[in-house]
Coordinates of C-alpha atoms in Angstrom, one line a residue:
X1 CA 94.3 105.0 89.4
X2 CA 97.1 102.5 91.5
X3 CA 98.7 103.3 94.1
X4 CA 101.1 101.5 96.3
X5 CA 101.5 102.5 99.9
X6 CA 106.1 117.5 93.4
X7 CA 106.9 119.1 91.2
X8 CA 104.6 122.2 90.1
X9 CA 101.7 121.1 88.1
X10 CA 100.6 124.2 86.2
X11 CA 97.2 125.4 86.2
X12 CA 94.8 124.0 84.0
X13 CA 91.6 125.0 82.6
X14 CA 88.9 122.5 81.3
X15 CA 89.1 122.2 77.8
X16 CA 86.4 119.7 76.9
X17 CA 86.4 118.1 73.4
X18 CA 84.6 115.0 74.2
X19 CA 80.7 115.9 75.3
X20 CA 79.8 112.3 74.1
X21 CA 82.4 110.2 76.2
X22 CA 81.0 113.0 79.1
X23 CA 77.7 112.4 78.7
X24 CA 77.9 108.6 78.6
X25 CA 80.2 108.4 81.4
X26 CA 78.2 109.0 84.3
X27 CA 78.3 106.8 87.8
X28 CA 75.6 104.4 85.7
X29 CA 77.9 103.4 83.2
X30 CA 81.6 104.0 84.4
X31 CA 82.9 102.8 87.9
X32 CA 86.3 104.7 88.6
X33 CA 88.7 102.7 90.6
X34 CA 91.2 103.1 93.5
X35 CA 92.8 99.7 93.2
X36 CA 95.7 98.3 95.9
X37 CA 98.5 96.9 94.0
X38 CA 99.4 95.3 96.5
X39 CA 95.9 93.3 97.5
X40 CA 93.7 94.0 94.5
X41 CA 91.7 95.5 96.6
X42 CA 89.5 98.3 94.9
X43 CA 87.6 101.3 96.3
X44 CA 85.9 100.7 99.6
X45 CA 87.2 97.2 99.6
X46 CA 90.3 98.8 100.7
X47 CA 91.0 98.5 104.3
X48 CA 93.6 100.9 105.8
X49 CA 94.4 100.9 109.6
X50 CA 97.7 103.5 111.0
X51 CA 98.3 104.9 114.3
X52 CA 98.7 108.4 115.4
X53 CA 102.5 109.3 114.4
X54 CA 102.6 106.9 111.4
X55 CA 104.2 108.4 108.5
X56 CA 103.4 106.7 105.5
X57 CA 104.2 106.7 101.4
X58 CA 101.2 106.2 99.3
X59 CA 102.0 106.4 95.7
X60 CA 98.9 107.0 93.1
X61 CA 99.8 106.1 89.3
X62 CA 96.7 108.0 87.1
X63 CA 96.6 105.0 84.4
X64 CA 96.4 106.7 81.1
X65 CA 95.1 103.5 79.3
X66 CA 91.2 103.7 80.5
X67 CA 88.4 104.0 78.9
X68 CA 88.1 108.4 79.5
X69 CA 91.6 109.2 81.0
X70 CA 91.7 112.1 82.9
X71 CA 93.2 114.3 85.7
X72 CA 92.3 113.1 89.2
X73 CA 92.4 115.9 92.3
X74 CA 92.8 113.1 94.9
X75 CA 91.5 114.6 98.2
X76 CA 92.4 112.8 102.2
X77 CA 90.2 113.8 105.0
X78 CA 91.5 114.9 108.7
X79 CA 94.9 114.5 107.5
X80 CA 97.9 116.4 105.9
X81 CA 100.6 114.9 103.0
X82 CA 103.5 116.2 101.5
X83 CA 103.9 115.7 97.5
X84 CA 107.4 113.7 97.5
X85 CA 107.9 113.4 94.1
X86 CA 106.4 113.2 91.0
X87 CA 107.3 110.5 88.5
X88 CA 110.3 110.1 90.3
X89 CA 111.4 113.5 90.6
X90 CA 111.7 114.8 93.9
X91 CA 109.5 117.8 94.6
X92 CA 111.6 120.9 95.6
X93 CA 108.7 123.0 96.8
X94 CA 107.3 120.9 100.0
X95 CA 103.6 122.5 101.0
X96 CA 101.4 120.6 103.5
X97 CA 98.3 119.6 101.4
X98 CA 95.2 118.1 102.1
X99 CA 94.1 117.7 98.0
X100 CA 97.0 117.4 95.1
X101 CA 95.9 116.9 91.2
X102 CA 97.3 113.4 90.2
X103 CA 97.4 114.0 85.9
X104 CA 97.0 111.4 83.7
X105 CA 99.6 108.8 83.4
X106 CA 101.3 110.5 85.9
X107 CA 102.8 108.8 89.3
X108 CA 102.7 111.0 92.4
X109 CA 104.0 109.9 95.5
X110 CA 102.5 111.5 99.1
X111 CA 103.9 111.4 102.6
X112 CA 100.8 111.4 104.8
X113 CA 101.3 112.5 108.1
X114 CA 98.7 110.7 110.6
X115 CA 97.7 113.2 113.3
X116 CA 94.3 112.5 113.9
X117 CA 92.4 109.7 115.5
X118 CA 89.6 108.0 113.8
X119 CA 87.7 107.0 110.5
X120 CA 88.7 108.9 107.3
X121 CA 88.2 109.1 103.6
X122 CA 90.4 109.5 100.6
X123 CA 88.6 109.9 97.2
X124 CA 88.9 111.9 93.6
X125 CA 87.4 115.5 94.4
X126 CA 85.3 115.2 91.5
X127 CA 82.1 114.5 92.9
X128 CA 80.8 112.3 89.7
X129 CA 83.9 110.3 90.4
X130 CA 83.3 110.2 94.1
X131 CA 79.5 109.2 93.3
X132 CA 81.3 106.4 91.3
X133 CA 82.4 104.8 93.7
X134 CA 86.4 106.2 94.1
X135 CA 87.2 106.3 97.4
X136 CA 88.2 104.3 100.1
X137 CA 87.8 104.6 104.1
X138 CA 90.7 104.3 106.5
X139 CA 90.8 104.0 109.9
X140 CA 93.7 105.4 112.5
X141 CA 94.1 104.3 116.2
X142 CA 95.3 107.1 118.9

């Protein structure tokens, strides 16, 4: 997944027809990766400062040409977002969130509203994925 500082999704249920790629997948072999276009910067390399009242646009692209593509429920701790838009389409149904699904190939754009003071994480709510390595701390000064 990219991002660079919705619409509905429907429901989905998991419908797994790749046990192999699954079992071989694990945070041993794959590292899943929250890269900065803008810095290269990946996972916990990623070093994000804001102050209380900062509203900012992080937009995640779910890169569909990896090695097991797959829905991402991308999760930000002690804050709240809005989904903007989703591939460009503005979102007509505007719900605080603090965890929106990011589907394959898909971009998603959030407007994160910094309220609270101190350190922070964002990272997939997958825990295999988390245990992988994707997520990234910020920081946020009263």
């Amino acid at each position: 997944m990219e991002f660079e500082k919705g619409l509905y999704v429907p429901p989905m249920e998991w419908n797994d027809t790749m046990p192999m790629m699954n079992w071989l997948s694990t945070g041993k072999q794959v590292t899943w990766i929250l890269r900065d276009r803008n810095t290269g910067a990946e996972n916990a390399e990623n070093h994000w400062n804001f102050t209380v009242g900062d509203v900012v646009k992080i937009r995640i692209f779910n890169d569909p040409e990896t090695i097991h593509p797959m829905n991402h429920p991308v999760h930000i701790h002690g804050q709240r977002f809005l989904v903007t838009e989703i591939d460009g389409v503005a979102n007509p149904n505007l719900v605080w969130k603090d965890t929106a699904i990011v589907p394959v190939g898909t971009t998603v754009d959030f407007l994160l509203d910094v309220t609270n003071p101190g350190d922070w994480m964002m990272h997939c709510h997958i825990s295999e994925h988390l245990q992988a390595g994707m997520m990234l701390q910020f920081h946020v000064d009263e």
